[in-house]
Amino acid sequence: MIWAPGGVQLGQPARPAAPVGRPSGRGLDLSFDPRMVEGQASADANLRVTGAQVGADWRAAFRRWLDQNISYPMGALREGESGTVRVRVIAGPDGRVRSVRLTGPSGSPSLNFGTTFPFSGAQLPAFPPPADPEGVTIDLTVNYILIRR
């Protein structure tokens, strides 16, 4: 089981009940940075978009895309690997990914590949106009946290 606060359950759909007084496990945390509430971070410290003005609707659609396409890589699970991966994605105004590259590798080939591969040739949510025709840059940080019980 993978657990991180505010995340989603990945892997097997069935999960054991959480011990009394402990929150139930929900998976990989791709949620907003909690420092946002304290005024110490932007609206989403894990996501920065340049070349388009994106609002809550686009961010929600992108979050759904992430939930459907990014999961904890099985190789990293087997090896007990955790880490942070940073990627830069360049996409057209229509959301078609033009390129993806690691800007902050984790040290785990499984985590790095599991983060970059889903973006290769992918169709992301289209950006609201006016988006830069030369490309929209998405800087994304994914924190993989493996907690064992």
GROMACS .gro file of N, CA, C and O in nm, residues 48-144:
model
  388
   48ARG      N    1   0.407   2.491  -1.219
   48ARG     CA    2   0.422   2.628  -1.267
   48ARG      C    3   0.402   2.625  -1.418
   48ARG      O    4   0.464   2.546  -1.488
   49VAL      N    5   0.316   2.714  -1.467
   49VAL     CA    6   0.286   2.720  -1.610
   49VAL      C    7   0.323   2.859  -1.660
   49VAL      O    8   0.281   2.960  -1.603
   50THR      N    9   0.402   2.863  -1.770
   50THR     CA   10   0.434   2.991  -1.834
   50THR      C   11   0.397   2.982  -1.982
   50THR      O   12   0.408   2.876  -2.042
   51GLY      N   13   0.349   3.091  -2.036
   51GLY     CA   14   0.308   3.095  -2.176
   51GLY      C   15   0.158   3.087  -2.193
   51GLY      O   16   0.107   3.093  -2.305
   52ALA      N   17   0.086   3.074  -2.082
   52ALA     CA   18  -0.060   3.071  -2.085
   52ALA      C   19  -0.110   3.111  -1.946
   52ALA      O   20  -0.045   3.082  -1.846
   53GLN      N   21  -0.224   3.176  -1.944
   53GLN     CA   22  -0.288   3.211  -1.818
   53GLN      C   23  -0.387   3.100  -1.785
   53GLN      O   24  -0.492   3.090  -1.847
   54VAL      N   25  -0.350   3.014  -1.690
   54VAL     CA   26  -0.436   2.901  -1.655
   54VAL      C   27  -0.504   2.929  -1.523
   54VAL      O   28  -0.445   2.984  -1.431
   55GLY      N   29  -0.629   2.892  -1.516
   55GLY     CA   30  -0.707   2.911  -1.395
   55GLY      C   31  -0.741   2.778  -1.330
   55GLY      O   32  -0.685   2.673  -1.363
   56ALA      N   33  -0.836   2.784  -1.239
   56ALA     CA   34  -0.875   2.666  -1.163
   56ALA      C   35  -0.929   2.555  -1.253
   56ALA      O   36  -0.905   2.436  -1.227
   57ASP      N   37  -1.002   2.590  -1.359
   57ASP     CA   38  -1.058   2.487  -1.448
   57ASP      C   39  -0.948   2.407  -1.517
   57ASP      O   40  -0.953   2.284  -1.522
   58TRP      N   41  -0.847   2.477  -1.571
   58TRP     CA   42  -0.738   2.406  -1.638
   58TRP      C   43  -0.660   2.323  -1.538
   58TRP      O   44  -0.626   2.209  -1.564
   59ARG      N   45  -0.631   2.381  -1.421
   59ARG     CA   46  -0.556   2.308  -1.318
   59ARG      C   47  -0.631   2.181  -1.275
   59ARG      O   48  -0.570   2.078  -1.255
   60ALA      N   49  -0.762   2.189  -1.263
   60ALA     CA   50  -0.841   2.071  -1.227
   60ALA      C   51  -0.835   1.966  -1.338
   60ALA      O   52  -0.822   1.846  -1.311
   61ALA      N   53  -0.844   2.010  -1.463
   61ALA     CA   54  -0.835   1.916  -1.576
   61ALA      C   55  -0.696   1.852  -1.582
   61ALA      O   56  -0.683   1.732  -1.607
   62PHE      N   57  -0.593   1.931  -1.556
   62PHE     CA   58  -0.456   1.878  -1.556
   62PHE      C   59  -0.439   1.779  -1.441
   62PHE      O   60  -0.377   1.674  -1.458
   63ARG      N   61  -0.495   1.809  -1.326
   63ARG     CA   62  -0.489   1.717  -1.211
   63ARG      C   63  -0.556   1.584  -1.246
   63ARG      O   64  -0.505   1.477  -1.214
   64ARG      N   65  -0.671   1.590  -1.315
   64ARG     CA   66  -0.738   1.466  -1.357
   64ARG      C   67  -0.649   1.388  -1.452
   64ARG      O   68  -0.639   1.265  -1.444
   65TRP      N   69  -0.582   1.460  -1.545
   65TRP     CA   70  -0.490   1.393  -1.638
   65TRP      C   71  -0.378   1.324  -1.561
   65TRP      O   72  -0.344   1.209  -1.588
   66LEU      N   73  -0.321   1.395  -1.463
   66LEU     CA   74  -0.215   1.335  -1.381
   66LEU      C   75  -0.266   1.211  -1.308
   66LEU      O   76  -0.199   1.107  -1.307
   67ASP      N   77  -0.383   1.221  -1.247
   67ASP     CA   78  -0.439   1.107  -1.173
   67ASP      C   79  -0.459   0.985  -1.263
   67ASP      O   80  -0.443   0.871  -1.219
   68GLN      N   81  -0.493   1.007  -1.389
   68GLN     CA   82  -0.516   0.897  -1.483
   68GLN      C   83  -0.389   0.843  -1.546
   68GLN      O   84  -0.388   0.729  -1.594
   69ASN      N   85  -0.281   0.921  -1.547
   69ASN     CA   86  -0.163   0.882  -1.624
   69ASN      C   87  -0.034   0.864  -1.545
   69ASN      O   88   0.059   0.801  -1.595
   70ILE      N   89  -0.024   0.919  -1.426
   70ILE     CA   90   0.097   0.906  -1.346
   70ILE      C   91   0.064   0.818  -1.226
   70ILE      O   92  -0.030   0.846  -1.152
   71SER      N   93   0.142   0.714  -1.207
   71SER     CA   94   0.126   0.629  -1.090
   71SER      C   95   0.264   0.592  -1.037
   71SER      O   96   0.365   0.614  -1.103
   72TYR      N   97   0.265   0.538  -0.917
   72TYR     CA   98   0.392   0.498  -0.855
   72TYR      C   99   0.449   0.384  -0.939
   72TYR      O  100   0.385   0.280  -0.954
   73PRO      N  101   0.567   0.400  -0.997
   73PRO     CA  102   0.624   0.296  -1.083
   73PRO      C  103   0.647   0.166  -1.006
   73PRO      O  104   0.699   0.166  -0.895
   74MET      N  105   0.608   0.054  -1.067
   74MET     CA  106   0.621  -0.077  -1.002
   74MET      C  107   0.765  -0.109  -0.965
   74MET      O  108   0.791  -0.167  -0.859
   75GLY      N  109   0.861  -0.074  -1.051
   75GLY     CA  110   1.002  -0.099  -1.021
   75GLY      C  111   1.045  -0.027  -0.894
   75GLY      O  112   1.119  -0.081  -0.811
   76ALA      N  113   0.998   0.096  -0.877
   76ALA     CA  114   1.031   0.173  -0.757
   76ALA      C  115   0.964   0.113  -0.634
   76ALA      O  116   1.023   0.110  -0.526
   77LEU      N  117   0.842   0.063  -0.651
   77LEU     CA  118   0.775  -0.005  -0.539
   77LEU      C  119   0.854  -0.127  -0.495
   77LEU      O  120   0.878  -0.147  -0.377
   78ARG      N  121   0.894  -0.210  -0.593
   78ARG     CA  122   0.970  -0.332  -0.562
   78ARG      C  123   1.101  -0.301  -0.490
   78ARG      O  124   1.142  -0.373  -0.400
   79GLU      N  125   1.165  -0.193  -0.531
   79GLU     CA  126   1.295  -0.156  -0.473
   79GLU      C  127   1.282  -0.068  -0.348
   79GLU      O  128   1.382  -0.034  -0.287
   80GLY      N  129   1.160  -0.028  -0.315
   80GLY     CA  130   1.138   0.057  -0.197
   80GLY      C  131   1.191   0.198  -0.216
   80GLY      O  132   1.235   0.261  -0.121
   81GLU      N  133   1.183   0.249  -0.339
   81GLU     CA  134   1.240   0.380  -0.371
   81GLU      C  135   1.138   0.492  -0.356
   81GLU      O  136   1.024   0.481  -0.400
   82SER      N  137   1.182   0.600  -0.295
   82SER     CA  138   1.106   0.725  -0.285
   82SER      C  139   1.192   0.835  -0.346
   82SER      O  140   1.312   0.817  -0.361
   83GLY      N  141   1.132   0.947  -0.377
   83GLY     CA  142   1.211   1.058  -0.429
   83GLY      C  143   1.125   1.164  -0.493
   83GLY      O  144   1.004   1.151  -0.506
   84THR      N  145   1.194   1.269  -0.535
   84THR     CA  146   1.129   1.383  -0.601
   84THR      C  147   1.181   1.392  -0.743
   84THR      O  148   1.302   1.386  -0.766
   85VAL      N  149   1.088   1.404  -0.837
   85VAL     CA  150   1.123   1.417  -0.979
   85VAL      C  151   1.068   1.549  -1.029
   85VAL      O  152   0.951   1.581  -1.006
   86ARG      N  153   1.153   1.624  -1.097
   86ARG     CA  154   1.110   1.749  -1.160
   86ARG      C  155   1.122   1.735  -1.311
   86ARG      O  156   1.225   1.689  -1.360
   87VAL      N  157   1.016   1.774  -1.381
   87VAL     CA  158   1.016   1.766  -1.527
   87VAL      C  159   0.973   1.900  -1.584
   87VAL      O  160   0.901   1.978  -1.520
   88ARG      N  161   1.018   1.926  -1.707
   88ARG     CA  162   0.972   2.042  -1.784
   88ARG      C  163   0.906   1.987  -1.909
   88ARG      O  164   0.967   1.913  -1.986
   89VAL      N  165   0.781   2.024  -1.927
   89VAL     CA  166   0.702   1.980  -2.042
   89VAL      C  167   0.673   2.103  -2.126
   89VAL      O  168   0.631   2.207  -2.074
   90ILE      N  169   0.696   2.091  -2.257
   90ILE     CA  170   0.659   2.197  -2.351
   90ILE      C  171   0.543   2.143  -2.434
   90ILE      O  172   0.552   2.034  -2.492
   91ALA      N  173   0.435   2.218  -2.437
   91ALA     CA  174   0.315   2.175  -2.510
   91ALA      C  175   0.265   2.289  -2.598
   91ALA      O  176   0.289   2.407  -2.568
   92GLY      N  177   0.196   2.254  -2.704
   92GLY     CA  178   0.132   2.352  -2.789
   92GLY      C  179   0.008   2.406  -2.722
   92GLY      O  180  -0.040   2.350  -2.623
   93PRO      N  181  -0.048   2.515  -2.773
   93PRO     CA  182  -0.171   2.571  -2.716
   93PRO      C  183  -0.286   2.471  -2.710
   93PRO      O  184  -0.373   2.481  -2.624
   94ASP      N  185  -0.283   2.372  -2.802
   94ASP     CA  186  -0.388   2.269  -2.803
   94ASP      C  187  -0.365   2.161  -2.699
   94ASP      O  188  -0.448   2.070  -2.685
   95GLY      N  189  -0.254   2.166  -2.625
   95GLY     CA  190  -0.224   2.067  -2.523
   95GLY      C  191  -0.136   1.952  -2.568
   95GLY      O  192  -0.095   1.871  -2.487
   96ARG      N  193  -0.106   1.945  -2.698
   96ARG     CA  194  -0.021   1.836  -2.749
   96ARG      C  195   0.121   1.856  -2.699
   96ARG      O  196   0.181   1.960  -2.720
   97VAL      N  197   0.178   1.755  -2.631
   97VAL     CA  198   0.312   1.765  -2.576
   97VAL      C  199   0.414   1.760  -2.689
   97VAL      O  200   0.412   1.670  -2.772
   98ARG      N  201   0.503   1.859  -2.690
   98ARG     CA  202   0.610   1.866  -2.790
   98ARG      C  203   0.739   1.806  -2.737
   98ARG      O  204   0.816   1.747  -2.812
   99SER      N  205   0.764   1.825  -2.607
   99SER     CA  206   0.886   1.769  -2.548
   99SER      C  207   0.869   1.756  -2.398
   99SER      O  208   0.788   1.826  -2.336
  100VAL      N  209   0.947   1.667  -2.340
  100VAL     CA  210   0.953   1.650  -2.195
  100VAL      C  211   1.096   1.615  -2.158
  100VAL      O  212   1.161   1.539  -2.229
  101ARG      N  213   1.145   1.676  -2.050
  101ARG     CA  214   1.280   1.644  -2.005
  101ARG      C  215   1.288   1.656  -1.854
  101ARG      O  216   1.215   1.734  -1.792
  102LEU      N  217   1.378   1.578  -1.797
  102LEU     CA  218   1.404   1.585  -1.654
  102LEU      C  219   1.481   1.713  -1.622
  102LEU      O  220   1.581   1.743  -1.687
  103THR      N  221   1.435   1.786  -1.524
  103THR     CA  222   1.511   1.902  -1.477
  103THR      C  223   1.565   1.876  -1.337
  103THR      O  224   1.653   1.948  -1.291
  104GLY      N  225   1.513   1.774  -1.272
  104GLY     CA  226   1.558   1.735  -1.139
  104GLY      C  227   1.535   1.587  -1.120
  104GLY      O  228   1.432   1.547  -1.066
  105PRO      N  229   1.629   1.503  -1.167
  105PRO     CA  230   1.611   1.359  -1.152
  105PRO      C  231   1.616   1.318  -1.004
  105PRO      O  232   1.678   1.383  -0.922
  106SER      N  233   1.551   1.207  -0.975
  106SER     CA  234   1.540   1.160  -0.837
  106SER      C  235   1.657   1.073  -0.794
  106SER      O  236   1.674   1.051  -0.676
  107GLY      N  237   1.730   1.018  -0.887
  107GLY     CA  238   1.830   0.917  -0.853
  107GLY      C  239   1.776   0.777  -0.874
  107GLY      O  240   1.850   0.680  -0.867
  108SER      N  241   1.647   0.765  -0.898
  108SER     CA  242   1.584   0.637  -0.927
  108SER      C  243   1.542   0.634  -1.073
  108SER      O  244   1.454   0.710  -1.114
  109PRO      N  245   1.603   0.547  -1.154
  109PRO     CA  246   1.561   0.538  -1.295
  109PRO      C  247   1.412   0.507  -1.309
  109PRO      O  248   1.347   0.559  -1.399
  110SER      N  249   1.357   0.426  -1.220
  110SER     CA  250   1.215   0.391  -1.227
  110SER      C  251   1.126   0.513  -1.205
  110SER      O  252   1.028   0.534  -1.278
  111LEU      N  253   1.159   0.593  -1.104
  111LEU     CA  254   1.078   0.713  -1.077
  111LEU      C  255   1.093   0.814  -1.191
  111LEU      O  256   0.994   0.874  -1.234
  112ASN      N  257   1.216   0.831  -1.240
  112ASN     CA  258   1.239   0.926  -1.350
  112ASN      C  259   1.161   0.886  -1.474
  112ASN      O  260   1.091   0.967  -1.534
  113PHE      N  261   1.171   0.758  -1.514
  113PHE     CA  262   1.101   0.711  -1.633
  113PHE      C  263   0.950   0.715  -1.613
  113PHE      O  264   0.875   0.754  -1.703
  114GLY      N  265   0.905   0.676  -1.494
  114GLY     CA  266   0.762   0.675  -1.465
  114GLY      C  267   0.699   0.812  -1.467
  114GLY      O  268   0.577   0.825  -1.482
  115THR      N  269   0.781   0.916  -1.453
  115THR     CA  270   0.729   1.053  -1.457
  115THR      C  271   0.736   1.111  -1.598
  115THR      O  272   0.644   1.180  -1.641
  116THR      N  273   0.843   1.080  -1.671
  116THR     CA  274   0.858   1.140  -1.805
  116THR      C  275   0.779   1.065  -1.912
  116THR      O  276   0.721   1.128  -2.001
  117PHE      N  277   0.776   0.934  -1.907
  117PHE     CA  278   0.715   0.855  -2.014
  117PHE      C  279   0.568   0.891  -2.042
  117PHE      O  280   0.530   0.903  -2.159
  118PRO      N  281   0.483   0.907  -1.940
  118PRO     CA  282   0.343   0.938  -1.970
  118PRO      C  283   0.323   1.067  -2.050
  118PRO      O  284   0.222   1.082  -2.120
  119PHE      N  285   0.418   1.159  -2.043
  119PHE     CA  286   0.405   1.285  -2.117
  119PHE      C  287   0.446   1.272  -2.264
  119PHE      O  288   0.406   1.354  -2.346
  120SER      N  289   0.524   1.172  -2.299
  120SER     CA  290   0.575   1.157  -2.436
  120SER      C  291   0.461   1.142  -2.535
  120SER      O  292   0.388   1.044  -2.532
  121GLY      N  293   0.443   1.243  -2.621
  121GLY     CA  294   0.338   1.240  -2.722
  121GLY      C  295   0.197   1.253  -2.667
  121GLY      O  296   0.100   1.229  -2.739
  122ALA      N  297   0.183   1.293  -2.542
  122ALA     CA  298   0.052   1.297  -2.477
  122ALA      C  299  -0.031   1.418  -2.522
  122ALA      O  300   0.021   1.516  -2.573
  123GLN      N  301  -0.160   1.407  -2.498
  123GLN     CA  302  -0.253   1.516  -2.520
  123GLN      C  303  -0.300   1.564  -2.384
  123GLN      O  304  -0.375   1.495  -2.316
  124LEU      N  305  -0.255   1.682  -2.344
  124LEU     CA  306  -0.296   1.742  -2.218
  124LEU      C  307  -0.419   1.828  -2.244
  124LEU      O  308  -0.454   1.854  -2.359
  125PRO      N  309  -0.482   1.876  -2.138
  125PRO     CA  310  -0.593   1.969  -2.159
  125PRO      C  311  -0.544   2.093  -2.237
  125PRO      O  312  -0.434   2.143  -2.210
  126ALA      N  313  -0.623   2.139  -2.330
  126ALA     CA  314  -0.588   2.258  -2.409
  126ALA      C  315  -0.579   2.379  -2.316
  126ALA      O  316  -0.649   2.386  -2.214
  127PHE      N  317  -0.492   2.472  -2.352
  127PHE     CA  318  -0.473   2.592  -2.272
  127PHE      C  319  -0.572   2.699  -2.316
  127PHE      O  320  -0.602   2.712  -2.435
  128PRO      N  321  -0.621   2.778  -2.220
  128PRO     CA  322  -0.714   2.884  -2.259
  128PRO      C  323  -0.640   2.992  -2.339
  128PRO      O  324  -0.523   3.019  -2.314
  129PRO      N  325  -0.707   3.053  -2.436
  129PRO     CA  326  -0.643   3.160  -2.512
  129PRO      C  327  -0.628   3.284  -2.425
  129PRO      O  328  -0.706   3.302  -2.332
  130PRO      N  329  -0.531   3.365  -2.450
  130PRO     CA  330  -0.429   3.348  -2.553
  130PRO      C  331  -0.311   3.269  -2.498
  130PRO      O  332  -0.253   3.307  -2.397
  131ALA      N  333  -0.276   3.160  -2.560
  131ALA     CA  334  -0.159   3.080  -2.522
  131ALA      C  335  -0.049   3.105  -2.624
  131ALA      O  336  -0.077   3.127  -2.741
  132ASP      N  337   0.073   3.101  -2.580
  132ASP     CA  338   0.188   3.127  -2.667
  132ASP      C  339   0.196   3.021  -2.776
  132ASP      O  340   0.209   2.902  -2.747
  133PRO      N  341   0.188   3.060  -2.903
  133PRO     CA  342   0.195   2.962  -3.012
  133PRO      C  343   0.330   2.892  -3.020
  133PRO      O  344   0.341   2.784  -3.077
  134GLU      N  345   0.433   2.952  -2.961
  134GLU     CA  346   0.566   2.889  -2.958
  134GLU      C  347   0.573   2.776  -2.858
  134GLU      O  348   0.665   2.695  -2.861
  135GLY      N  349   0.476   2.771  -2.766
  135GLY     CA  350   0.471   2.663  -2.668
  135GLY      C  351   0.447   2.713  -2.528
  135GLY      O  352   0.485   2.824  -2.491
  136VAL      N  353   0.382   2.632  -2.451
  136VAL     CA  354   0.353   2.659  -2.311
  136VAL      C  355   0.444   2.567  -2.229
  136VAL      O  356   0.455   2.448  -2.259
  137THR      N  357   0.509   2.623  -2.129
  137THR     CA  358   0.601   2.547  -2.046
  137THR      C  359   0.534   2.510  -1.914
  137THR      O  360   0.477   2.595  -1.846
  138ILE      N  361   0.542   2.381  -1.881
  138ILE     CA  362   0.489   2.331  -1.755
  138ILE      C  363   0.609   2.276  -1.677
  138ILE      O  364   0.677   2.185  -1.723
  139ASP      N  365   0.634   2.335  -1.560
  139ASP     CA  366   0.734   2.282  -1.469
  139ASP      C  367   0.659   2.210  -1.358
  139ASP      O  368   0.579   2.272  -1.286
  140LEU      N  369   0.683   2.081  -1.347
  140LEU     CA  370   0.608   1.996  -1.254
  140LEU      C  371   0.703   1.923  -1.161
  140LEU      O  372   0.805   1.871  -1.206
  141THR      N  373   0.670   1.920  -1.035
  141THR     CA  374   0.743   1.843  -0.935
  141THR      C  375   0.651   1.735  -0.882
  141THR      O  376   0.538   1.764  -0.840
  142VAL      N  377   0.697   1.611  -0.887
  142VAL     CA  378   0.620   1.498  -0.835
  142VAL      C  379   0.700   1.439  -0.719
  142VAL      O  380   0.816   1.401  -0.736
  143ASN      N  381   0.638   1.433  -0.602
  143ASN     CA  382   0.700   1.375  -0.484
  143ASN      C  383   0.646   1.235  -0.464
  143ASN      O  384   0.527   1.218  -0.437
  144TYR      N  385   0.731   1.137  -0.478
  144TYR     CA  386   0.694   0.997  -0.455
  144TYR      C  387   0.735   0.962  -0.312
  144TYR      O  388   0.852   0.967  -0.277
   0.00000   0.00000   0.00000
